[in-house]
Coordinates of N, CA and C in Angstrom, one line a residue:
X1 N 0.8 -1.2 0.0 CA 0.0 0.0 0.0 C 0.9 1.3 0.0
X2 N 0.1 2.1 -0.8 CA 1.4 3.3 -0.7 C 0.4 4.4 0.3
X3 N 1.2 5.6 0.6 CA 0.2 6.4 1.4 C -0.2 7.3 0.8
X4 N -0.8 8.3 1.1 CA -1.5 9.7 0.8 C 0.1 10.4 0.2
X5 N 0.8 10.5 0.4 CA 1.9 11.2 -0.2 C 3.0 10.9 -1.0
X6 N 3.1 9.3 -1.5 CA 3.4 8.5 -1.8 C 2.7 7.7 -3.0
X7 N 2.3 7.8 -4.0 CA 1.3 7.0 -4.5 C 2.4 6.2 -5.7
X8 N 3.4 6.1 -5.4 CA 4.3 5.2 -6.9 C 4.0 3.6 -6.2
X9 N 3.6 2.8 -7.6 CA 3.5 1.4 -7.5 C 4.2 1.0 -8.4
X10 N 4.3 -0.3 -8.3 CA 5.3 -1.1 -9.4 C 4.3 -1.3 -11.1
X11 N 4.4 -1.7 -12.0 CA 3.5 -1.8 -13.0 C 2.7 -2.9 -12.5
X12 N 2.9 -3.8 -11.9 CA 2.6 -5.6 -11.7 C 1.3 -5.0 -11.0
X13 N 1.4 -4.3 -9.8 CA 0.7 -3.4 -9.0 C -0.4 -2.9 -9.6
X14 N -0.1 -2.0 -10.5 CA -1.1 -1.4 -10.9 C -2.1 -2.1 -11.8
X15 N -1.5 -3.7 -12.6 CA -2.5 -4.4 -13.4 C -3.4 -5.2 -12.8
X16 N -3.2 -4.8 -11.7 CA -4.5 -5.3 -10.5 C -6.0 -4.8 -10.9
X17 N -5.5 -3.1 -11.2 CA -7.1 -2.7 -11.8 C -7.7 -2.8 -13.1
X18 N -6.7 -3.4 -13.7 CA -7.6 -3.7 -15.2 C -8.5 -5.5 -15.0
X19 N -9.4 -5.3 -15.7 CA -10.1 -6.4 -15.8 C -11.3 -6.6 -16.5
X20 N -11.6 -7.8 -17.1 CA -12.4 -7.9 -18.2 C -14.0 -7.1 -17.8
X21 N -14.2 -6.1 -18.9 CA -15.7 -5.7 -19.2 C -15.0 -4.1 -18.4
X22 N -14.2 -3.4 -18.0 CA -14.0 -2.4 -17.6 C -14.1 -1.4 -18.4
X23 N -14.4 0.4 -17.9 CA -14.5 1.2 -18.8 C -13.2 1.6 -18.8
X24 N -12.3 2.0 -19.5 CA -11.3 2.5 -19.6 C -10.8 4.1 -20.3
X25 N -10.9 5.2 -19.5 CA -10.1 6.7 -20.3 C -9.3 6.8 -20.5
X26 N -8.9 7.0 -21.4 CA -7.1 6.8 -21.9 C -6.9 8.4 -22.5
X27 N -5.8 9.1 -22.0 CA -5.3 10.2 -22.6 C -4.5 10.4 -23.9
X28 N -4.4 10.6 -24.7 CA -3.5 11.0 -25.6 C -4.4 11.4 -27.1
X29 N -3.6 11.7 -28.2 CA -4.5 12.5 -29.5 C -3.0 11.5 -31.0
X30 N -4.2 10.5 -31.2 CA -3.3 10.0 -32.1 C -1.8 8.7 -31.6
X31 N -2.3 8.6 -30.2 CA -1.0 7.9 -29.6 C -0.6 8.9 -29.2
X32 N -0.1 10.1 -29.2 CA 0.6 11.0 -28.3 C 0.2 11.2 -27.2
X33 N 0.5 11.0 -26.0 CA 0.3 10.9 -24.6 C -0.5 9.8 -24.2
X34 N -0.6 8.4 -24.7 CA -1.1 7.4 -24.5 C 0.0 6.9 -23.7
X35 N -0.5 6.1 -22.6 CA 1.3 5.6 -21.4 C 1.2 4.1 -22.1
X36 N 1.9 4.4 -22.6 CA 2.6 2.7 -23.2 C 2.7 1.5 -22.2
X37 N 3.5 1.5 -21.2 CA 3.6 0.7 -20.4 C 2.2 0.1 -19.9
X38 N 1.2 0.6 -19.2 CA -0.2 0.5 -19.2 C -0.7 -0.5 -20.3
X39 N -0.4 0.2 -21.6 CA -1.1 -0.1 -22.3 C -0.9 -1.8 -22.6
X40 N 0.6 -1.9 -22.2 CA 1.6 -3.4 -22.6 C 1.0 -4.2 -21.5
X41 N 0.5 -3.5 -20.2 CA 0.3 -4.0 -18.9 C -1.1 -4.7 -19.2
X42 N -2.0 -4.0 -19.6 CA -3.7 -4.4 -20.4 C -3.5 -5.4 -21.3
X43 N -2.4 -5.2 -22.4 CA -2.3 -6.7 -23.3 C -1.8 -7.9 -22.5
X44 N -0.9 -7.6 -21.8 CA -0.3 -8.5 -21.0 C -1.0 -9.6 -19.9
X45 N -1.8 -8.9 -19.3 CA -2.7 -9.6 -18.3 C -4.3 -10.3 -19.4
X46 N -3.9 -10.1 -20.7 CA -5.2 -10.2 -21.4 C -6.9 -10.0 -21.4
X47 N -6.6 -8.5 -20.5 CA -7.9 -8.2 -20.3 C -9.0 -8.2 -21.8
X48 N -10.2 -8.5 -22.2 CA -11.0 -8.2 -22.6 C -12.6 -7.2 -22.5
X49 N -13.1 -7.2 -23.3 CA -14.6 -6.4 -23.4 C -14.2 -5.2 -23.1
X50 N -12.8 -4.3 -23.1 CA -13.5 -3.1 -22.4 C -13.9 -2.1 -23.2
X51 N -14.8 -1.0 -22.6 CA -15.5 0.2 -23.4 C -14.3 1.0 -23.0
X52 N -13.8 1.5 -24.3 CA -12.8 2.4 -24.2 C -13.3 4.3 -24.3
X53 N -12.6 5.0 -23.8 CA -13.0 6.1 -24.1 C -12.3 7.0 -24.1
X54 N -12.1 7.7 -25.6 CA -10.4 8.3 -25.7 C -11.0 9.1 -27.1
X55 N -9.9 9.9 -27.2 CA -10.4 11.2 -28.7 C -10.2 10.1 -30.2
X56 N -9.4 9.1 -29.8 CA -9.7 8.2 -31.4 C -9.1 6.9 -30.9
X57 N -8.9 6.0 -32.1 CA -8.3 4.6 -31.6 C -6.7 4.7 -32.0
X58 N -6.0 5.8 -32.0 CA -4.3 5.8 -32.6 C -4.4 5.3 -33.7
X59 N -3.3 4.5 -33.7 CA -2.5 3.6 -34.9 C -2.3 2.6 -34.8
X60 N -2.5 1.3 -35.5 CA -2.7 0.1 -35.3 C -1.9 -0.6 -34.2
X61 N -0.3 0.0 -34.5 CA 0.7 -0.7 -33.2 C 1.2 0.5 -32.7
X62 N 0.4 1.8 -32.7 CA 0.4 2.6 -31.5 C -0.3 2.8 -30.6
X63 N 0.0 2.9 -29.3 CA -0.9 3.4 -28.4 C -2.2 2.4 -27.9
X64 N -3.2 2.7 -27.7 CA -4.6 2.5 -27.2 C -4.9 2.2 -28.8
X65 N -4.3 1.9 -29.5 CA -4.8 1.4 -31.1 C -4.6 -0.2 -31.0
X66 N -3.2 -0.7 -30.1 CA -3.0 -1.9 -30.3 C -4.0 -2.7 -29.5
X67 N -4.3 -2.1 -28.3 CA -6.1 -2.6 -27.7 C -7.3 -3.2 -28.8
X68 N -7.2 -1.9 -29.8 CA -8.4 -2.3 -30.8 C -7.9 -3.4 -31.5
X69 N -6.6 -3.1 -32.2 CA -6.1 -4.3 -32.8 C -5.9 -5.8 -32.8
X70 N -5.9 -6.1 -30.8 CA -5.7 -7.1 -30.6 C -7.3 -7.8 -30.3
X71 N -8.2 -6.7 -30.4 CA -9.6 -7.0 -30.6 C -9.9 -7.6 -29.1
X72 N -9.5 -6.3 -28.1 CA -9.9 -6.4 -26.7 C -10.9 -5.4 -26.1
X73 N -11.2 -4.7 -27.4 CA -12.2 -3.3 -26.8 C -13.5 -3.9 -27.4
X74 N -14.5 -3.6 -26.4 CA -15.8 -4.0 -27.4 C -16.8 -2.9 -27.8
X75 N -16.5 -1.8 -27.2 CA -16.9 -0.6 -27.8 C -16.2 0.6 -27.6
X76 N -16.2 1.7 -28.4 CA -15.9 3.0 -28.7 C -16.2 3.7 -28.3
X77 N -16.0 5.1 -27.6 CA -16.6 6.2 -27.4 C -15.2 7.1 -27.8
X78 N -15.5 7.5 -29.0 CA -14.4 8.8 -29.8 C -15.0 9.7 -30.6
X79 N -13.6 10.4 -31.2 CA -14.4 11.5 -32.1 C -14.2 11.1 -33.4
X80 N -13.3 9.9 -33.6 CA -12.7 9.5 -35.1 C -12.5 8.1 -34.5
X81 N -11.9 7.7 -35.6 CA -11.2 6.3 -35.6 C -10.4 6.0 -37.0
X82 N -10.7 6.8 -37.7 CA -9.5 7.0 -39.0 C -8.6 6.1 -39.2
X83 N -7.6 6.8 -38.2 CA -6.0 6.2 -38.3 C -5.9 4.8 -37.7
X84 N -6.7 4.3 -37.6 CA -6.5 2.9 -37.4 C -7.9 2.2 -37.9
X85 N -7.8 1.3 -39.6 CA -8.3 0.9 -40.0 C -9.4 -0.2 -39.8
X86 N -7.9 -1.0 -38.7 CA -8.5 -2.6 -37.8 C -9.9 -2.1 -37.1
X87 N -9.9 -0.7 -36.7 CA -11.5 -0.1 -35.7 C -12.5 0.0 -36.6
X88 N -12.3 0.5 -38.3 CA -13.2 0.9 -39.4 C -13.6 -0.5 -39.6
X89 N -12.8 -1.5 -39.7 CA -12.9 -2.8 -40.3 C -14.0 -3.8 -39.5
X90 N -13.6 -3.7 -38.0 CA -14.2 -4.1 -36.9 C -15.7 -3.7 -36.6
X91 N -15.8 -2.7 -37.1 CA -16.8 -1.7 -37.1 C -18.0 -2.2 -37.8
X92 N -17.5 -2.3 -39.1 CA -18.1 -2.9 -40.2 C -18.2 -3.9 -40.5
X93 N -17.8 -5.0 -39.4 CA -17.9 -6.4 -39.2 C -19.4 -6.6 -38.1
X94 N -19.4 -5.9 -37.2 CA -20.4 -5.6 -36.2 C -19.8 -6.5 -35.1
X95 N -18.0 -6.0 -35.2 CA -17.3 -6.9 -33.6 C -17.2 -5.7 -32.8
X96 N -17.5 -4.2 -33.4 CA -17.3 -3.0 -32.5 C -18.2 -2.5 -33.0
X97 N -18.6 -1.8 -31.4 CA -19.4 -1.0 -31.3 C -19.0 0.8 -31.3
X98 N -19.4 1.4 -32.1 CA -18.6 3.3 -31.8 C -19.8 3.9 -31.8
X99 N -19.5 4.6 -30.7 CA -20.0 6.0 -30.6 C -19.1 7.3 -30.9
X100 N -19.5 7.8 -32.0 CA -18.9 9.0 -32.6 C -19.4 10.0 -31.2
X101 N -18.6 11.1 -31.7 CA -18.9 12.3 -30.6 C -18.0 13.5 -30.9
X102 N -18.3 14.6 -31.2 CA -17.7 15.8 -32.0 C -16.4 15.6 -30.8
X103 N -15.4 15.8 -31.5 CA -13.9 16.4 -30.6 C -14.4 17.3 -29.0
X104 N -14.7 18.4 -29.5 CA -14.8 19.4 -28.8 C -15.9 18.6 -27.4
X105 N -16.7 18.5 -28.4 CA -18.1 17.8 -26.9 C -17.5 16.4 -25.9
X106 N -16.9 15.5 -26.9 CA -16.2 14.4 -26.1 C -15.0 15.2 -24.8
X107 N -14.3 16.2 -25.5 CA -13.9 16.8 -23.9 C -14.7 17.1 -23.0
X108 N -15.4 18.1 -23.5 CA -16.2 18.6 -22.2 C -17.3 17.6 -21.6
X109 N -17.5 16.7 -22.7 CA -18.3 15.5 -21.4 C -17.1 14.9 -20.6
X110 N -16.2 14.7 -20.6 CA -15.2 13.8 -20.2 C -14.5 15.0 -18.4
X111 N -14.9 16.2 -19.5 CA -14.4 17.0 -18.3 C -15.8 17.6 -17.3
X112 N -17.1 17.2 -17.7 CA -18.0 17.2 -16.9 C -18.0 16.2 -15.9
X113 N -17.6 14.8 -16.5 CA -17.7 13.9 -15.5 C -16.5 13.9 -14.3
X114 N -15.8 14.8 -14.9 CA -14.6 15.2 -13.8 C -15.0 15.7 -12.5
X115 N -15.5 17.0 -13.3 CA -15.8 17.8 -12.0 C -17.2 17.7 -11.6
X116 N -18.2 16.5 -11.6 CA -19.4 16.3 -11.1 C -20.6 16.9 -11.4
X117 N -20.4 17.1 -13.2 CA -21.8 18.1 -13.6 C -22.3 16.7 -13.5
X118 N -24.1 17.3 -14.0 CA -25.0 16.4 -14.6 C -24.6 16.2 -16.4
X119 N -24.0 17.4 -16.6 CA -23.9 17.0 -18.3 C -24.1 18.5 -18.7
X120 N -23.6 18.5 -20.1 CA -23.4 19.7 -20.8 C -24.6 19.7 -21.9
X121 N -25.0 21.0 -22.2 CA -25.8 21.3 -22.8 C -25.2 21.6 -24.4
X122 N -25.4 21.5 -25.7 CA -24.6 21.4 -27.1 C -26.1 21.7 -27.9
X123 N -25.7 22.7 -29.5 CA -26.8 23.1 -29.9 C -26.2 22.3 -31.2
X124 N -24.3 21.5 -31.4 CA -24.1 20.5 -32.2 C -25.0 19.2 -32.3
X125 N -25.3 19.1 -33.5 CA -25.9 18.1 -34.0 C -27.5 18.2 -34.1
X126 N -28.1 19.2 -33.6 CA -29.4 19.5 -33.8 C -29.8 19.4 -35.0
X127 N -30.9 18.3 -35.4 CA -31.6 18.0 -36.6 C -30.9 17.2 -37.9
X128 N -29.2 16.3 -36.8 CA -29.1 15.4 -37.9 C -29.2 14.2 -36.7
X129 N -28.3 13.1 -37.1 CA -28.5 11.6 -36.5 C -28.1 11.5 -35.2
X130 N -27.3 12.9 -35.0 CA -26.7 13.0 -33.8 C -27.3 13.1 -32.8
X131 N -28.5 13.8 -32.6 CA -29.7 13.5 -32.1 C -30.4 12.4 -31.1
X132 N -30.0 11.6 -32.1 CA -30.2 10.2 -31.6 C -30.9 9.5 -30.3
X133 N -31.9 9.6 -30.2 CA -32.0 9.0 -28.3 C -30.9 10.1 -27.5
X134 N -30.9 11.7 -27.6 CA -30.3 12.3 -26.6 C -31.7 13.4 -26.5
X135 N -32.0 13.4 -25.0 CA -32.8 14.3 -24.3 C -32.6 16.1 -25.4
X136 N -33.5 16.4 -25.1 CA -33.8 17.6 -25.9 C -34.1 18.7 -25.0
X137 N -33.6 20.3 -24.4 CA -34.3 21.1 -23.9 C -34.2 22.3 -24.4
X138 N -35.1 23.3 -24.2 CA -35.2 24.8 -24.8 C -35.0 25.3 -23.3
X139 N -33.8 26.3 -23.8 CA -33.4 27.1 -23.0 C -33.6 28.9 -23.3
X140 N -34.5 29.7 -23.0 CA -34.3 31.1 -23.7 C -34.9 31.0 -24.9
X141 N -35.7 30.1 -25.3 CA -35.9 30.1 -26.7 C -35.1 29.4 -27.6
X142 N -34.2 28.9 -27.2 CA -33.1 27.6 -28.3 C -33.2 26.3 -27.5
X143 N -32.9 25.5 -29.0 CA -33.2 24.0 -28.6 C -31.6 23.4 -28.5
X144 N -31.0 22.7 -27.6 CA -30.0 21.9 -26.8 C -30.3 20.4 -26.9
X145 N -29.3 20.0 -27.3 CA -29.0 18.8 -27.0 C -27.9 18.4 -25.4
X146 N -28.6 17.6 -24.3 CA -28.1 17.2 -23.3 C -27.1 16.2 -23.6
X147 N -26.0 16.4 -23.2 CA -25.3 15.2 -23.8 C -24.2 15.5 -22.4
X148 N -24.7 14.2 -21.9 CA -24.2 12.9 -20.4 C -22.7 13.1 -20.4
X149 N -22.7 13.1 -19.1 CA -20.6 13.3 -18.6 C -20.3 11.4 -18.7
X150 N -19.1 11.7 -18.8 CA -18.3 10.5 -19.3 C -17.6 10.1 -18.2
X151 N -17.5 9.3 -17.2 CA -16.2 8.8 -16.3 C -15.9 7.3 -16.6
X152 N -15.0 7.1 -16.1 CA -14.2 5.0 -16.5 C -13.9 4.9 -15.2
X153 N -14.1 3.6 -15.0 CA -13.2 2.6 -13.5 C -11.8 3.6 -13.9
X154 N -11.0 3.3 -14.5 CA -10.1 3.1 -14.4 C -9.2 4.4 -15.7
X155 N -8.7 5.0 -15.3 CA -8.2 6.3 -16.2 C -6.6 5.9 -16.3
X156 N -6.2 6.1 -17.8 CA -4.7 5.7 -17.9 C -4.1 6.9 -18.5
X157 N -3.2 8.2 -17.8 CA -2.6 9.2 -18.2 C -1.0 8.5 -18.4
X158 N -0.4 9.8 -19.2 CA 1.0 9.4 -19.6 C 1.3 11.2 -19.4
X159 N 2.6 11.3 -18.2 CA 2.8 12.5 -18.1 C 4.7 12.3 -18.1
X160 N 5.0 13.7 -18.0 CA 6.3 14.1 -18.6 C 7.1 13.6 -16.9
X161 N 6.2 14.1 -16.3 CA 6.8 14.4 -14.9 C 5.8 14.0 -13.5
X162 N 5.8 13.6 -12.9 CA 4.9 13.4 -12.0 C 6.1 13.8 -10.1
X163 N 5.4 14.1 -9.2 CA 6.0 14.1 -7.9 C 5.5 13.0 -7.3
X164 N 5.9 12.2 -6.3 CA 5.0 11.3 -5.3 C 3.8 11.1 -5.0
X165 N 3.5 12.8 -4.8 CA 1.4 12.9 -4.4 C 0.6 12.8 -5.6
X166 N 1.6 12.8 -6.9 CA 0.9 13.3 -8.1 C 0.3 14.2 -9.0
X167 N 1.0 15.0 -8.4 CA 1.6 16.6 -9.1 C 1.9 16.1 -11.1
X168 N 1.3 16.7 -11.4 CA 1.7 16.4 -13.0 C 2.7 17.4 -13.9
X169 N 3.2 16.8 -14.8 CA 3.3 18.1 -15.9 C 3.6 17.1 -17.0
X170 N 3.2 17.6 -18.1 CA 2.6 16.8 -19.3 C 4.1 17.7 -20.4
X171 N 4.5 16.3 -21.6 CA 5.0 16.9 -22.1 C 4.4 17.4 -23.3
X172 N 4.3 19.1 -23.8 CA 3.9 20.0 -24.7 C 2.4 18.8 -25.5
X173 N 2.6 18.7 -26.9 CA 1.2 18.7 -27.4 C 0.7 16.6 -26.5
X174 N 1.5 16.5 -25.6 CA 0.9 14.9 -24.7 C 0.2 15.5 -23.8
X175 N 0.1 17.1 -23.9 CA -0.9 17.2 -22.2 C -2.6 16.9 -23.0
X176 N -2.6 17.4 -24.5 CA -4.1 16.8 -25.2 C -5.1 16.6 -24.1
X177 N -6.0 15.1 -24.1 CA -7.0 15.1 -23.6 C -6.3 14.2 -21.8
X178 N -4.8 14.6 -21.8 CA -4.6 14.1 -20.4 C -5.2 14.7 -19.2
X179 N -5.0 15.9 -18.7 CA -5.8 16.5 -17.9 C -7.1 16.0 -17.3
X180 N -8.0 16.2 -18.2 CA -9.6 16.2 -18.3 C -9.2 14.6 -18.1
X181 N -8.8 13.7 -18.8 CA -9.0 12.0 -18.3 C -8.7 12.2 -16.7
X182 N -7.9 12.7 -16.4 CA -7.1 12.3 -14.8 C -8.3 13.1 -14.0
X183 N -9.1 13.4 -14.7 CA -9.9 13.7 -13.1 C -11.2 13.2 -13.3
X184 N -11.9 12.0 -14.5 CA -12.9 11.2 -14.6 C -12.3 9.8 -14.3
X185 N -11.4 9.5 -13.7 CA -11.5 7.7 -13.4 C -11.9 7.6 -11.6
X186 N -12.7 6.6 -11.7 CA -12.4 6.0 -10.7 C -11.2 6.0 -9.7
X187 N -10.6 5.2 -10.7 CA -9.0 5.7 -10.1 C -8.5 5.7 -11.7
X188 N -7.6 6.8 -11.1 CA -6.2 7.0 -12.3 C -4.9 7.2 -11.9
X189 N -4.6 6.3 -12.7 CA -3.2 5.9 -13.0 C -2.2 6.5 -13.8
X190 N -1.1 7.2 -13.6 CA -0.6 8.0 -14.3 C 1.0 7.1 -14.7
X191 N 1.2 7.2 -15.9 CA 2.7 6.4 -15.9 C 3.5 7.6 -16.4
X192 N 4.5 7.8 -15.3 CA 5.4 8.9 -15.4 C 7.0 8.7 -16.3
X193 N 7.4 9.6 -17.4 CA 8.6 9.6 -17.4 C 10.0 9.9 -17.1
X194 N 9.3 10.9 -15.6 CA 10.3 10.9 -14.7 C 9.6 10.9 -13.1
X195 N 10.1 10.5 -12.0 CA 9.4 10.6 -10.5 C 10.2 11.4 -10.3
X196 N 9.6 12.5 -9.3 CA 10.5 13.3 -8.7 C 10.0 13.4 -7.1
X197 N 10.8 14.0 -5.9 CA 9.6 14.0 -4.6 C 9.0 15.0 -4.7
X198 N 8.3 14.9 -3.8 CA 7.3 16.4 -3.4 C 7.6 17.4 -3.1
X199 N 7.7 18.6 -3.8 CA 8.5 19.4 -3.4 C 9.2 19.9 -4.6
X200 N 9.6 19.3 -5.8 CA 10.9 19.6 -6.7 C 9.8 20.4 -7.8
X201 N 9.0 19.8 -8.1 CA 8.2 20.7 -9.1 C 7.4 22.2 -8.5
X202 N 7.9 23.3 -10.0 CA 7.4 24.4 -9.5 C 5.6 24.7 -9.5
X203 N 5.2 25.2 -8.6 CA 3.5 25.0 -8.3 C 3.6 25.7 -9.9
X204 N 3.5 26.6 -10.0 CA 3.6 27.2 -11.8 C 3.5 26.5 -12.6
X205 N 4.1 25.3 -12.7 CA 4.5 24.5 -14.1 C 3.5 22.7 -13.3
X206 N 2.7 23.2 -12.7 CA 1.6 21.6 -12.3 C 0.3 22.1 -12.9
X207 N 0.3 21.0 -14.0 CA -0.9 21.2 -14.5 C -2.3 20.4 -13.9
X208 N -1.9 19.0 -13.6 CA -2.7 18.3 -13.0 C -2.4 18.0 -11.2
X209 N -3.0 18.5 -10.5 CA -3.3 18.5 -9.3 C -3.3 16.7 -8.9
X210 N -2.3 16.9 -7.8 CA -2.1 15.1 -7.2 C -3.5 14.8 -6.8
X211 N -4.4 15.5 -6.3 CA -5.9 14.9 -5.7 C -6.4 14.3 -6.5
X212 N -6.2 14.4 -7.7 CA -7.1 13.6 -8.8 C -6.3 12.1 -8.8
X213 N -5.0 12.1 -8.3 CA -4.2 10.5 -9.0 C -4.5 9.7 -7.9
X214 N -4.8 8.7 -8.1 CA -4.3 7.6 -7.1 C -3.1 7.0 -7.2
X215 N -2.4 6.2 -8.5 CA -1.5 5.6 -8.4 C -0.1 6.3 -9.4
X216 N 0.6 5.6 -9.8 CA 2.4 6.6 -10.5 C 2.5 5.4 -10.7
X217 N 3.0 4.9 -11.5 CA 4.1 3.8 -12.3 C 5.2 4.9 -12.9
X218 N 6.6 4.1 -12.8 CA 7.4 4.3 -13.3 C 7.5 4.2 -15.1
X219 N 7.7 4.7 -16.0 CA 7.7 4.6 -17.7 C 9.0 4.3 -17.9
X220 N 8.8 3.4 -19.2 CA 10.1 2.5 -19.8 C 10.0 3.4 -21.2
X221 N 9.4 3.9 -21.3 CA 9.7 5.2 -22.5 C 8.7 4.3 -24.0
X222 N 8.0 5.3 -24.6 CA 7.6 4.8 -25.8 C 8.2 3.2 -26.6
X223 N 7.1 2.3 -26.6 CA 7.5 0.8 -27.3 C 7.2 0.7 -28.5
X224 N 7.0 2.0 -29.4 CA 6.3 2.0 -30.6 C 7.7 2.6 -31.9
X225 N 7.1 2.9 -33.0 CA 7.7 3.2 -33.8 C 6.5 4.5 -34.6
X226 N 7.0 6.2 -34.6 CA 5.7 6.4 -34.9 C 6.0 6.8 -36.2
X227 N 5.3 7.4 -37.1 CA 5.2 7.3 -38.9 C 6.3 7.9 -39.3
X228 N 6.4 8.9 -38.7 CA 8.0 9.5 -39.3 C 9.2 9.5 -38.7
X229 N 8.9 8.0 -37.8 CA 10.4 7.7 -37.8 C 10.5 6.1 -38.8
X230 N 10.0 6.2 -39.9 CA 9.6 4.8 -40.1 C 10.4 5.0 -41.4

């Protein structure tokens, strides 16, 4: 057990909380800021069924894409799924399930469920498919679409830097949809590329507040190859 000021576990540790049929938030845009390690930790223990929920599915052997790939996710909640075909394919087989969701709105539900709304109000998608089975209200004379906050068991960030309590700092375009994940899990899990103690980071340069982390793993650095180093 670690304590309240203390929260670094081993990886082995932390694959305690993955487990078949879980919802899972994963941070990153395209594989960038997706924690690798985690992600090898999820293949490794061979979890299945889980509902993923992240801005797309990466790239087939990047990131939270190799999940889709190894055909361990059973549904989608993104704003794309493009760059990784094996999700289009799967999709169109009827072995995945996706829910599209504009960029913009997928944050802010993800960041409602953070901080304990009931849900955000959107005037996107009014009068196409988007619609869909989502509550309807007039506010002032305009019509809204209610669209539900998003939280997971289990939230998997990838930061530059973390302190013990879990103090964050993301590196440049990896902070993406990391933030907003680390404060909708259950528990979140942050796999760091460097630990430092409490204390070394400047309050200035913490973007994500330790209250939101439960756990820290140590990172073995990117296990991928990304397009333009290819």
């Amino acid at each position: 057990m670690t304590s309240g000021f203390d929260k670094v576990i081993s990886m082995e540790e932390a694959a305690a909380y993955f487990h078949d049929g879980m919802t899972l938030l994963a941070g990153g845009f395209g594989g960038i800021g997706n924690p690798p390690g985690l992600v090898q930790a999820i293949l490794a223990k061979g979890v299945r069924d889980i509902t993923l929920i992240s801005n797309d599915t990466a790239f087939p052997t990047i990131g939270i894409g190799k999940l889709v790939t190894e055909k361990r996710v059973k549904k989608v909640i993104a704003s794309h799924i493009g760059s990784n075909p094996n999700a289009g394919a799967q999709m169109t087989a009827g072995e995945l399930e996706v829910e599209f969701c504009p960029q913009g709105i997928l944050a802010e539900r993800v960041r409602a469920g953070g901080v304990g709304l009931g849900g955000i109000l959107s005037d996107v998608g009014i009068g196409t498919i988007a619609e869909k089975g989502k509550q309807k209200l007039v506010i002032a004379g305009k019509e809204y679409l209610l669209e539900t906050p998003l939280t997971a068991e289990v939230a998997i960030v990838h930061a530059k830097k973390a302190d013990r309590f879990g103090n964050l700092v993301y590196d440049t375009s990896a902070r993406n949809f990391n933030p907003l994940v680390a404060m909708a899990g259950d528990i979140t899990i942050v796999e760091a590329d460097e630990i430092v103690e409490v204390g070394e980071l400047a309050p200035e340069e913490i973007v994500t507040p330790g209250v939101f982390v439960n756990f820290i793993v140590q990172s073995k650095g990117v296990d991928w190859k990304w397009a333009w180093e290819k």
